[in-house]
């Protein structure tokens, strides 16, 4: 039995960063299911990223068992580790990372880092937000690919975490090594040399953790900050083109021109005397003016996410009913039909009921009011 041994292996800061990683990773998974929580998701992602980076640096400047040089990566040791684990229930465990946990920590750190980076890239490229928003224009066509990579990595992490937790529970209840408590108290039931944390490690480590938390709070709470700022501004169509605003926002909310490709707008305007059974009665010169504004600001000219996908789907088909597109239907498929018919929303085309700032060209995840609260204009 190994029960009498006790070694101090995980420093206070190492444990803090481990549990911060656990909490932030878990919160990232939860928030990923809610579009309107995107800013929170990103802010928490900063904590995940910060703690993973800390793991790498701590593995160089931190105390003994946290150091990469103390890890065991030899494959024959890994094999031996599992043989020993199966053969000998009450084997002596080692103070630092065993071959399995060495591999786990290494892989989870790097997959996690790539997952965070893909997330920040996606946020910049697809949404036009944050530090990578400058890539939106050139790489919007790659957003679906990056999205898949991000999702793949996050599920891979989930599977790895599941394996890790199972491993710890097997240690805890089968091998009786009280492994869970090691990450709480810092002591492992193993024979070895206690770690010492130097003043320098404590200072650098705690300042770093505080800095990461401050950056995350800043990203979440401070408006217009560089971590979450959108490259797309509110647009006052009323000021930019009064004719378009005046003629097109009478019966329904104003549809921002970037939602449809130029060919669709022209088709809609061509059919202005039979516009969903209404006659818009616009004279020629007005049609011309509105046409040129719509064409100039159509989806063909925009790198907004919605513009990109709508243009891609509609292509040259000239259709102009946004709510009939597969893209629109797919995004809104989870909203019950009744919601679109209730007194607040009234009809599908009343986008502004759920999308705050819709008529100023803002259709972002974090601007969604759902269930809808804003009354119809
Ligand atoms: C006389 C009323 C009226 C005016 C003015 C009007 N529309 Fe419409 N529009 C409708 C109706 C009715 C619908 C059908 C959907 C609905 O009930 O909102 C519609 C639907 C649309 C849709 C499709 C919405 C969807 O469901 O995807 C677009 C796009 C649109 N209008 C653009 C315009 C533009 C651009 C103008 C200005 C040139 C304009 N409308 C002016 C009555 C109007
Ligand atoms: C009843 C409320 C409601 C109405 C009305 C509504 N939406 Fe939405 N919309 C949502 C919700 C909720 C989401 C987020 C769905 C999700 O991804 O889970 C969303 C997402 C979107 C997105 C994706 C946003 C992004 O950044 O990923 C676009 C684009 C969009 N809506 C456009 C429209 C347009 C255009 C209209 C009007 C023709 C409209 N919506 C009407 C509730 C609504």
Tab-separated table of C-alpha atoms and ligand atoms in Angstrom:
chain	number	residue	atom	x	y	z
A	1	UNK	CA	0.000	0.000	0.000
A	2	UNK	CA	1.194	3.459	-0.771
A	3	UNK	CA	-1.008	5.236	1.734
A	4	UNK	CA	1.638	6.436	4.107
A	5	UNK	CA	3.477	8.571	1.546
A	6	UNK	CA	2.718	12.235	1.133
A	7	UNK	CA	4.453	14.674	-1.178
A	8	UNK	CA	3.634	18.283	-1.954
A	9	UNK	CA	3.433	18.276	-5.754
A	10	UNK	CA	1.018	20.948	-7.038
A	11	UNK	CA	1.721	24.549	-6.096
A	12	UNK	CA	-1.055	26.880	-5.048
A	13	UNK	CA	-0.892	28.819	-8.322
A	14	UNK	CA	-0.784	25.619	-10.357
A	15	UNK	CA	-3.981	24.472	-8.648
A	16	UNK	CA	-5.673	27.854	-9.081
A	17	UNK	CA	-4.897	27.854	-12.782
A	18	UNK	CA	-6.068	24.242	-13.112
A	19	UNK	CA	-9.455	24.999	-11.552
A	20	UNK	CA	-9.799	28.244	-13.474
A	21	UNK	CA	-9.243	26.185	-16.603
A	22	UNK	CA	-11.888	23.685	-15.532
A	23	UNK	CA	-14.458	26.385	-14.805
A	24	UNK	CA	-13.725	28.435	-17.909
A	25	UNK	CA	-13.707	25.438	-20.251
A	26	UNK	CA	-17.000	24.255	-18.848
A	27	UNK	CA	-18.507	27.741	-19.212
A	28	UNK	CA	-17.244	27.942	-22.786
A	29	UNK	CA	-19.142	24.784	-23.655
A	30	UNK	CA	-22.325	26.066	-22.079
A	31	UNK	CA	-22.205	29.543	-23.639
A	32	UNK	CA	-21.455	28.120	-27.079
A	33	UNK	CA	-25.074	26.986	-27.325
A	34	UNK	CA	-26.464	30.499	-27.018
A	35	UNK	CA	-25.854	32.948	-29.870
A	36	UNK	CA	-26.649	35.949	-27.718
A	37	UNK	CA	-23.879	34.928	-25.308
A	38	UNK	CA	-21.136	35.220	-27.873
A	39	UNK	CA	-19.361	38.091	-26.127
A	40	UNK	CA	-19.395	36.114	-22.879
A	41	UNK	CA	-18.143	33.031	-24.742
A	42	UNK	CA	-15.228	35.015	-26.145
A	43	UNK	CA	-14.412	36.635	-22.784
A	44	UNK	CA	-14.350	33.250	-21.070
A	45	UNK	CA	-12.330	31.921	-23.996
A	46	UNK	CA	-9.690	34.482	-23.071
A	47	UNK	CA	-9.422	32.850	-19.628
A	48	UNK	CA	-9.101	29.382	-21.191
A	49	UNK	CA	-6.440	30.632	-23.569
A	50	UNK	CA	-4.622	32.474	-20.772
A	51	UNK	CA	-4.544	29.429	-18.508
A	52	UNK	CA	-3.321	27.159	-21.315
A	53	UNK	CA	-0.530	29.588	-22.163
A	54	UNK	CA	0.330	29.661	-18.475
A	55	UNK	CA	0.627	25.857	-18.518
A	56	UNK	CA	3.244	26.140	-21.252
A	57	UNK	CA	5.273	28.854	-19.567
A	58	UNK	CA	4.793	27.363	-16.097
A	59	UNK	CA	6.227	24.183	-17.579
A	60	UNK	CA	9.447	26.106	-18.106
A	61	UNK	CA	9.698	28.434	-15.129
A	62	UNK	CA	7.381	26.703	-12.638
A	63	UNK	CA	8.099	24.200	-9.847
A	64	UNK	CA	9.522	20.727	-10.453
A	65	UNK	CA	6.540	18.517	-11.295
A	66	UNK	CA	4.895	21.153	-13.471
A	67	UNK	CA	7.953	21.312	-15.719
A	68	UNK	CA	7.837	19.777	-19.177
A	69	UNK	CA	11.296	18.410	-18.523
A	70	UNK	CA	9.826	16.344	-15.696
A	71	UNK	CA	7.174	14.810	-17.989
A	72	UNK	CA	7.535	11.273	-19.327
A	73	UNK	CA	6.837	10.884	-23.006
A	74	UNK	CA	8.628	7.619	-23.829
A	75	UNK	CA	6.107	5.220	-25.373
A	76	UNK	CA	7.566	2.183	-23.651
A	77	UNK	CA	6.979	3.890	-20.296
A	78	UNK	CA	3.407	4.522	-21.335
A	79	UNK	CA	2.933	0.839	-22.068
A	80	UNK	CA	4.573	-0.149	-18.797
A	81	UNK	CA	2.394	2.347	-16.936
A	82	UNK	CA	-0.807	0.674	-18.148
A	83	UNK	CA	0.515	-2.855	-17.536
A	84	UNK	CA	1.423	-1.892	-13.992
A	85	UNK	CA	-1.930	-0.171	-13.498
A	86	UNK	CA	-3.827	-3.310	-14.486
A	87	UNK	CA	-1.600	-5.777	-12.632
A	88	UNK	CA	-1.128	-3.967	-9.390
A	89	UNK	CA	-4.096	-2.240	-7.848
A	90	UNK	CA	-2.165	-0.687	-4.987
A	91	UNK	CA	0.988	0.216	-6.885
A	92	UNK	CA	3.130	3.121	-5.780
A	93	UNK	CA	2.328	6.189	-7.788
A	94	UNK	CA	4.838	8.775	-8.850
A	95	UNK	CA	4.726	12.347	-7.596
A	96	UNK	CA	4.788	14.128	-10.978
A	97	UNK	CA	3.046	13.363	-14.256
A	98	UNK	CA	3.007	9.686	-15.160
A	99	UNK	CA	3.400	8.787	-18.865
A	100	UNK	CA	-0.363	8.851	-19.436
A	101	UNK	CA	-0.959	12.178	-17.745
A	102	UNK	CA	2.126	13.637	-19.430
A	103	UNK	CA	0.679	12.855	-22.854
A	104	UNK	CA	-2.723	14.021	-21.783
A	105	UNK	CA	-1.481	17.368	-20.456
A	106	UNK	CA	0.623	17.924	-23.548
A	107	UNK	CA	-2.137	17.135	-26.035
A	108	UNK	CA	-4.917	18.888	-24.173
A	109	UNK	CA	-2.810	22.036	-23.863
A	110	UNK	CA	-2.043	22.240	-27.566
A	111	UNK	CA	-5.468	21.170	-28.815
A	112	UNK	CA	-6.923	23.699	-26.398
A	113	UNK	CA	-4.667	26.447	-27.683
A	114	UNK	CA	-5.586	25.655	-31.292
A	115	UNK	CA	-9.240	25.545	-30.331
A	116	UNK	CA	-8.996	29.028	-28.777
A	117	UNK	CA	-7.090	30.430	-31.743
A	118	UNK	CA	-9.606	28.983	-34.204
A	119	UNK	CA	-12.357	30.559	-32.098
A	120	UNK	CA	-10.752	34.001	-32.083
A	121	UNK	CA	-10.160	33.678	-35.846
A	122	UNK	CA	-13.763	32.679	-36.444
A	123	UNK	CA	-14.934	35.614	-34.359
A	124	UNK	CA	-12.857	37.927	-36.516
A	125	UNK	CA	-13.482	36.358	-39.914
A	126	UNK	CA	-17.124	35.363	-39.692
A	127	UNK	CA	-18.455	38.044	-37.382
A	128	UNK	CA	-16.004	40.852	-38.109
A	129	UNK	CA	-15.292	41.181	-34.396
A	130	UNK	CA	-12.240	41.465	-32.194
A	131	UNK	CA	-8.527	41.473	-32.912
A	132	UNK	CA	-8.851	39.372	-36.080
A	133	UNK	CA	-11.684	41.432	-37.597
A	134	UNK	CA	-9.223	42.739	-40.183
A	135	UNK	CA	-9.285	39.252	-41.761
A	136	UNK	CA	-13.045	39.371	-42.379
A	137	UNK	CA	-12.858	40.866	-45.838
A	138	UNK	CA	-10.336	38.471	-47.303
A	139	UNK	CA	-11.331	35.240	-45.589
A	140	UNK	CA	-15.107	35.305	-45.134
A	141	UNK	CA	-15.319	32.410	-47.609
A	142	UNK	CA	-13.266	30.299	-45.186
A	143	UNK	CA	-15.551	30.862	-42.224
A	144	UNK	CA	-17.440	27.578	-42.597
A	145	UNK	CA	-14.150	25.687	-42.619
A	146	UNK	CA	-12.836	27.463	-39.525
A	147	UNK	CA	-16.184	26.911	-37.848
A	148	UNK	CA	-15.863	23.160	-38.435
A	149	UNK	CA	-12.307	23.123	-37.129
A	150	UNK	CA	-13.336	25.024	-34.029
A	151	UNK	CA	-16.243	22.687	-33.329
A	152	UNK	CA	-14.161	19.594	-34.031
A	153	UNK	CA	-11.423	20.707	-31.623
A	154	UNK	CA	-13.913	21.596	-28.923
A	155	UNK	CA	-15.532	18.147	-29.072
A	156	UNK	CA	-12.127	16.537	-29.127
A	157	UNK	CA	-11.347	18.440	-25.935
A	158	UNK	CA	-14.628	17.317	-24.452
A	159	UNK	CA	-13.788	13.666	-25.136
A	160	UNK	CA	-10.292	14.110	-23.684
A	161	UNK	CA	-11.655	15.778	-20.584
A	162	UNK	CA	-14.097	12.925	-20.173
A	163	UNK	CA	-11.204	10.458	-20.371
A	164	UNK	CA	-9.208	12.520	-17.884
A	165	UNK	CA	-12.033	12.697	-15.359
A	166	UNK	CA	-12.641	8.952	-15.727
A	167	UNK	CA	-8.950	8.309	-15.137
A	168	UNK	CA	-8.960	10.438	-12.006
A	169	UNK	CA	-12.059	8.679	-10.697
A	170	UNK	CA	-10.472	5.274	-11.296
A	171	UNK	CA	-7.448	6.465	-9.312
A	172	UNK	CA	-9.700	7.814	-6.597
A	173	UNK	CA	-12.021	4.841	-6.106
A	174	UNK	CA	-10.207	1.810	-7.494
A	175	UNK	CA	-6.551	2.485	-6.789
A	176	UNK	CA	-7.482	4.552	-3.714
A	177	UNK	CA	-4.813	7.149	-4.379
A	178	UNK	CA	-7.105	10.038	-3.391
A	179	UNK	CA	-6.215	11.751	-6.657
A	180	UNK	CA	-9.074	14.236	-6.532
A	181	UNK	CA	-7.734	15.807	-3.365
A	182	UNK	CA	-4.266	16.215	-4.873
A	183	UNK	CA	-5.524	19.056	-7.069
A	184	UNK	CA	-7.175	20.602	-4.025
A	185	UNK	CA	-4.585	20.280	-1.290
A	186	UNK	CA	-1.545	19.930	-3.525
A	187	UNK	CA	-0.475	16.701	-1.789
A	188	UNK	CA	-0.228	13.387	-3.563
A	189	UNK	CA	0.024	9.980	-1.920
A	190	UNK	CA	3.377	9.400	-3.534
A	191	UNK	CA	6.979	9.146	-2.498
A	192	UNK	CA	9.086	12.045	-3.641
A	193	UNK	CA	10.586	15.372	-2.957
A	194	UNK	CA	8.272	18.279	-1.969
A	195	UNK	CA	8.248	21.149	-4.391
A	196	UNK	CA	9.292	24.642	-3.420
A	197	UNK	CA	7.856	27.696	-5.122
A	198	UNK	CA	10.246	30.589	-5.311
A	199	UNK	CA	9.287	34.185	-4.679
A	200	UNK	CA	9.764	34.927	-8.364
A	201	UNK	CA	7.373	32.145	-9.426
A	202	UNK	CA	4.726	33.348	-6.980
A	203	UNK	CA	5.023	36.940	-8.108
A	204	UNK	CA	5.006	36.233	-11.852
A	205	UNK	CA	2.321	33.558	-11.580
A	206	UNK	CA	-0.117	35.599	-9.517
A	207	UNK	CA	0.366	38.769	-11.541
A	208	UNK	CA	-0.237	36.771	-14.703
A	209	UNK	CA	-3.448	35.165	-13.431
A	210	UNK	CA	-4.767	38.544	-12.302
A	211	UNK	CA	-3.883	40.041	-15.666
A	212	UNK	CA	-5.751	37.311	-17.570
A	213	UNK	CA	-8.845	37.782	-15.411
A	214	UNK	CA	-8.698	41.550	-15.862
A	215	UNK	CA	-8.424	41.202	-19.629
A	216	UNK	CA	-11.456	38.880	-19.654
A	217	UNK	CA	-13.490	41.307	-17.526
A	218	UNK	CA	-12.389	44.158	-19.748
A	219	UNK	CA	-13.424	42.252	-22.863
A	220	UNK	CA	-16.835	41.534	-21.414
A	221	UNK	CA	-17.724	44.783	-19.717
A	222	UNK	CA	-15.967	47.628	-21.511
A	223	UNK	CA	-17.866	48.680	-24.642
A	224	UNK	CA	-16.012	49.033	-27.934
A	225	UNK	CA	-12.891	47.279	-26.641
A	226	UNK	CA	-10.422	45.750	-29.067
A	227	UNK	CA	-11.181	42.152	-28.049
A	228	UNK	CA	-14.845	42.285	-29.016
A	229	UNK	CA	-15.283	45.423	-31.093
A	230	UNK	CA	-17.135	44.963	-34.365
A	231	UNK	CA	-15.710	46.380	-37.556
A	232	UNK	CA	-19.276	47.023	-38.682
A	233	UNK	CA	-20.871	50.229	-37.501
A	234	UNK	CA	-24.503	51.191	-37.273
A	235	UNK	CA	-25.688	52.679	-40.539
A	236	UNK	CA	-28.251	55.446	-40.705
A	237	UNK	CA	-30.056	54.655	-43.954
A	238	UNK	CA	-32.298	57.570	-43.245
A	239	UNK	CA	-29.354	59.946	-43.549
A	240	UNK	CA	-27.545	58.094	-46.284
A	241	UNK	CA	-30.467	57.609	-48.610
A	242	UNK	CA	-33.716	59.166	-47.597
A	243	UNK	CA	-35.661	57.874	-50.615
A	244	UNK	CA	-34.841	54.262	-49.853
A	245	UNK	CA	-35.606	54.769	-46.183
A	246	UNK	CA	-38.875	56.581	-46.806
A	247	UNK	CA	-40.287	54.300	-49.509
A	248	UNK	CA	-39.226	51.001	-48.014
A	249	UNK	CA	-39.963	51.253	-44.322
A	250	UNK	CA	-43.620	52.093	-44.447
A	251	UNK	CA	-45.218	48.651	-44.426
A	252	UNK	CA	-42.438	46.647	-42.740
A	253	UNK	CA	-39.067	47.218	-41.185
A	254	UNK	CA	-36.355	48.510	-43.454
A	255	UNK	CA	-34.318	45.663	-44.905
A	256	UNK	CA	-30.633	46.604	-45.007
A	257	UNK	CA	-29.385	46.452	-48.621
A	258	UNK	CA	-26.557	44.038	-47.766
A	259	UNK	CA	-29.059	41.229	-47.221
A	260	UNK	CA	-29.706	40.630	-50.922
A	261	UNK	CA	-27.500	40.479	-54.012
A	262	UNK	CA	-27.889	43.210	-56.614
A	263	UNK	CA	-29.772	40.983	-59.069
A	264	UNK	CA	-32.417	40.242	-56.430
A	265	UNK	CA	-32.899	43.904	-55.598
A	266	UNK	CA	-33.298	44.772	-59.250
A	267	UNK	CA	-35.853	42.011	-59.656
A	268	UNK	CA	-37.754	43.245	-56.599
A	269	UNK	CA	-37.774	46.781	-57.954
A	270	UNK	CA	-38.817	45.541	-61.399
A	271	UNK	CA	-41.823	43.990	-59.769
A	272	UNK	CA	-42.620	47.002	-57.686
A	273	UNK	CA	-46.187	47.155	-58.977
A	274	UNK	CA	-46.723	43.646	-57.686
A	275	UNK	CA	-44.746	43.686	-54.462
A	276	UNK	CA	-46.281	40.919	-52.364
A	277	UNK	CA	-49.632	41.983	-53.677
A	278	UNK	CA	-48.975	45.654	-53.064
A	279	UNK	CA	-48.291	48.283	-55.674
A	280	UNK	CA	-45.450	50.487	-54.536
A	281	UNK	CA	-46.304	53.114	-57.157
A	282	UNK	CA	-42.806	54.487	-57.400
A	283	UNK	CA	-42.050	56.728	-60.359
A	284	UNK	CA	-39.204	55.987	-62.713
A	285	UNK	CA	-36.685	58.454	-61.358
A	286	UNK	CA	-37.271	57.247	-57.808
A	287	UNK	CA	-36.830	53.631	-58.879
A	288	UNK	CA	-33.577	54.580	-60.550
A	289	UNK	CA	-32.265	56.318	-57.457
A	290	UNK	CA	-33.236	53.517	-55.092
A	291	UNK	CA	-31.903	50.919	-57.512
A	292	UNK	CA	-28.477	52.429	-57.661
A	293	UNK	CA	-28.320	52.684	-53.869
A	294	UNK	CA	-29.394	49.061	-53.421
A	295	UNK	CA	-26.928	47.808	-56.019
A	296	UNK	CA	-24.103	49.856	-54.557
A	297	UNK	CA	-24.739	48.440	-51.063
A	298	UNK	CA	-25.932	44.954	-51.924
A	299	UNK	CA	-24.733	41.629	-50.536
A	300	UNK	CA	-22.197	41.491	-53.366
A	301	UNK	CA	-20.374	44.360	-51.707
A	302	UNK	CA	-20.601	43.153	-48.109
A	303	UNK	CA	-18.536	40.743	-46.037
A	304	UNK	CA	-21.071	40.462	-43.255
A	305	UNK	CA	-21.865	36.877	-42.347
A	306	UNK	CA	-25.547	37.120	-43.351
A	307	UNK	CA	-24.668	38.863	-46.626
A	308	UNK	CA	-22.143	36.184	-47.465
A	309	UNK	CA	-24.463	33.248	-46.900
A	310	UNK	CA	-27.510	34.836	-48.524
A	311	UNK	CA	-25.542	35.808	-51.606
A	312	UNK	CA	-24.046	32.349	-51.815
A	313	UNK	CA	-27.456	30.722	-51.668
A	314	UNK	CA	-29.451	33.120	-53.860
A	315	UNK	CA	-26.660	33.484	-56.395
A	316	UNK	CA	-28.279	34.455	-59.710
A	317	UNK	CA	-31.720	33.116	-58.946
A	318	UNK	CA	-33.020	36.664	-58.362
A	319	UNK	CA	-35.254	35.569	-55.502
A	320	UNK	CA	-35.773	38.265	-52.942
A	321	UNK	CA	-37.858	36.771	-50.178
A	322	UNK	CA	-35.276	36.460	-47.421
A	323	UNK	CA	-37.580	34.477	-45.166
A	324	UNK	CA	-37.934	31.832	-47.872
A	325	UNK	CA	-34.215	31.130	-48.123
A	326	UNK	CA	-32.800	27.906	-46.705
A	327	UNK	CA	-30.289	30.015	-44.789
A	328	UNK	CA	-32.979	32.024	-43.013
A	329	UNK	CA	-35.139	28.984	-42.338
A	330	UNK	CA	-32.213	26.993	-40.993
A	331	UNK	CA	-31.136	29.661	-38.489
A	332	UNK	CA	-34.663	30.219	-37.275
A	333	UNK	CA	-35.869	26.634	-37.308
A	334	UNK	CA	-35.860	26.289	-33.546
A	335	UNK	CA	-38.164	29.240	-33.038
A	336	UNK	CA	-41.736	27.981	-32.661
A	337	UNK	CA	-44.167	29.137	-35.338
A	338	UNK	CA	-46.416	30.770	-32.757
A	339	UNK	CA	-43.642	33.176	-31.807
A	340	UNK	CA	-43.696	34.653	-35.286
A	341	UNK	CA	-47.403	35.137	-35.040
A	342	UNK	CA	-47.709	36.603	-31.582
A	343	UNK	CA	-48.582	40.235	-30.953
A	344	UNK	CA	-45.025	41.412	-30.617
A	345	UNK	CA	-43.614	39.860	-33.766
A	346	UNK	CA	-46.735	39.470	-35.934
A	347	UNK	CA	-44.838	38.187	-38.979
A	348	UNK	CA	-41.550	36.638	-39.936
A	349	UNK	CA	-40.452	39.696	-41.847
A	350	UNK	CA	-40.597	41.800	-38.685
A	351	UNK	CA	-36.935	41.126	-38.055
A	352	UNK	CA	-36.512	44.135	-35.786
A	353	UNK	CA	-38.666	42.479	-33.125
A	354	UNK	CA	-35.814	40.128	-32.305
A	355	UNK	CA	-32.825	41.836	-33.892
A	356	UNK	CA	-32.104	45.072	-32.080
A	357	UNK	CA	-30.536	47.543	-34.503
A	358	UNK	CA	-31.737	45.586	-37.546
A	359	UNK	CA	-32.756	48.720	-39.401
A	360	UNK	CA	-29.327	50.194	-38.776
A	361	UNK	CA	-27.748	47.157	-40.384
A	362	UNK	CA	-26.833	45.346	-37.160
A	363	UNK	CA	-27.615	41.613	-37.180
A	364	UNK	CA	-25.136	40.209	-34.740
A	365	UNK	CA	-25.434	37.311	-32.358
A	366	UNK	CA	-25.129	39.494	-29.292
A	367	UNK	CA	-27.864	41.850	-30.510
A	368	UNK	CA	-30.577	39.232	-30.558
A	369	UNK	CA	-33.485	39.823	-28.217
A	370	UNK	CA	-35.062	36.465	-27.755
A	371	UNK	CA	-37.760	35.876	-26.675
A	372	UNK	CA	-38.687	39.090	-28.492
A	373	UNK	CA	-39.405	42.151	-26.400
A	374	UNK	CA	-39.221	45.126	-28.742
A	375	UNK	CA	-42.615	46.143	-30.040
A	376	UNK	CA	-43.280	46.406	-33.712
A	377	UNK	CA	-42.460	49.790	-35.124
B	1	LIG	C1	-47.223	49.161	-49.443
B	1	LIG	C2	-46.484	48.404	-48.467
B	1	LIG	C3	-45.025	48.070	-48.815
B	1	LIG	C4	-44.027	48.915	-49.170
B	1	LIG	C5	-44.103	50.433	-49.321
B	1	LIG	C6	-42.838	48.111	-49.325
B	1	LIG	N1	-43.113	46.803	-49.062
B	1	LIG	FE1	-41.782	45.307	-49.016
B	1	LIG	N2	-43.250	44.016	-48.474
B	1	LIG	C7	-44.567	44.351	-48.287
B	1	LIG	C8	-45.297	43.154	-47.921
B	1	LIG	C9	-46.787	43.067	-47.626
B	1	LIG	C10	-44.362	42.105	-47.865
B	1	LIG	C11	-44.644	40.651	-47.542
B	1	LIG	C12	-44.051	40.325	-46.169
B	1	LIG	C13	-44.638	41.122	-45.053
B	1	LIG	O1	-45.865	41.041	-44.865
B	1	LIG	O2	-43.895	41.890	-44.425
B	1	LIG	C14	-43.091	42.693	-48.221
B	1	LIG	C15	-41.895	41.967	-48.262
B	1	LIG	C16	-40.684	42.515	-48.581
B	1	LIG	C17	-39.451	41.752	-48.602
B	1	LIG	C18	-39.308	40.285	-48.312
B	1	LIG	C19	-39.351	40.032	-46.827
B	1	LIG	C20	-39.194	38.573	-46.470
B	1	LIG	O3	-40.178	38.021	-45.972
B	1	LIG	O4	-38.149	38.015	-46.733
B	1	LIG	C21	-38.473	42.613	-48.967
B	1	LIG	C22	-37.004	42.277	-49.121
B	1	LIG	C23	-39.087	43.898	-49.168
B	1	LIG	N3	-40.430	43.799	-48.904
B	1	LIG	C24	-38.399	45.012	-49.587
B	1	LIG	C25	-39.015	46.227	-49.814
B	1	LIG	C26	-38.318	47.363	-50.363
B	1	LIG	C27	-36.858	47.395	-50.784
B	1	LIG	C28	-39.230	48.378	-50.430
B	1	LIG	C29	-38.985	49.754	-50.958
B	1	LIG	C30	-38.677	49.831	-52.362
B	1	LIG	C31	-40.471	47.864	-49.901
B	1	LIG	N4	-40.309	46.561	-49.564
B	1	LIG	C32	-41.608	48.595	-49.755
B	1	LIG	C33	-45.121	45.590	-48.409
B	1	LIG	C34	-44.435	46.732	-48.731
B	2	LIG	C1	-38.937	35.820	-33.372
B	2	LIG	C2	-37.632	36.415	-33.345
B	2	LIG	C3	-36.881	36.589	-34.650
B	2	LIG	C4	-37.319	37.203	-35.800
B	2	LIG	C5	-38.653	37.814	-36.080
B	2	LIG	C6	-36.204	37.156	-36.714
B	2	LIG	N1	-35.130	36.547	-36.130
B	2	LIG	FE1	-33.312	36.306	-36.933
B	2	LIG	N2	-32.684	35.302	-35.287
B	2	LIG	C7	-33.458	35.077	-34.167
B	2	LIG	C8	-32.708	34.249	-33.250
B	2	LIG	C9	-33.198	33.757	-31.887
B	2	LIG	C10	-31.469	33.974	-33.862
B	2	LIG	C11	-30.336	33.111	-33.328
B	2	LIG	C12	-30.678	31.708	-33.739
B	2	LIG	C13	-29.608	30.723	-33.357
B	2	LIG	O1	-28.584	30.735	-34.025
B	2	LIG	O2	-29.820	29.956	-32.426
B	2	LIG	C14	-31.492	34.673	-35.142
B	2	LIG	C15	-30.414	34.689	-36.029
B	2	LIG	C16	-30.391	35.413	-37.196
B	2	LIG	C17	-29.256	35.556	-38.052
B	2	LIG	C18	-27.892	34.990	-37.800
B	2	LIG	C19	-27.138	35.981	-36.968
B	2	LIG	C20	-25.703	35.608	-36.764
B	2	LIG	O3	-24.910	36.544	-36.596
B	2	LIG	O4	-25.389	34.427	-36.705
B	2	LIG	C21	-29.629	36.328	-39.103
B	2	LIG	C22	-28.780	36.765	-40.266
B	2	LIG	C23	-31.013	36.662	-38.915
B	2	LIG	N3	-31.443	36.098	-37.734
B	2	LIG	C24	-31.749	37.419	-39.796
B	2	LIG	C25	-33.093	37.696	-39.631
B	2	LIG	C26	-33.892	38.415	-40.623
B	2	LIG	C27	-33.370	38.985	-41.917
B	2	LIG	C28	-35.146	38.471	-40.116
B	2	LIG	C29	-36.363	39.070	-40.754
B	2	LIG	C30	-36.649	38.683	-42.112
B	2	LIG	C31	-35.146	37.785	-38.818
B	2	LIG	N4	-33.888	37.322	-38.575
B	2	LIG	C32	-36.236	37.663	-38.000
B	2	LIG	C33	-34.725	35.546	-33.940
B	2	LIG	C34	-35.509	36.186	-34.859
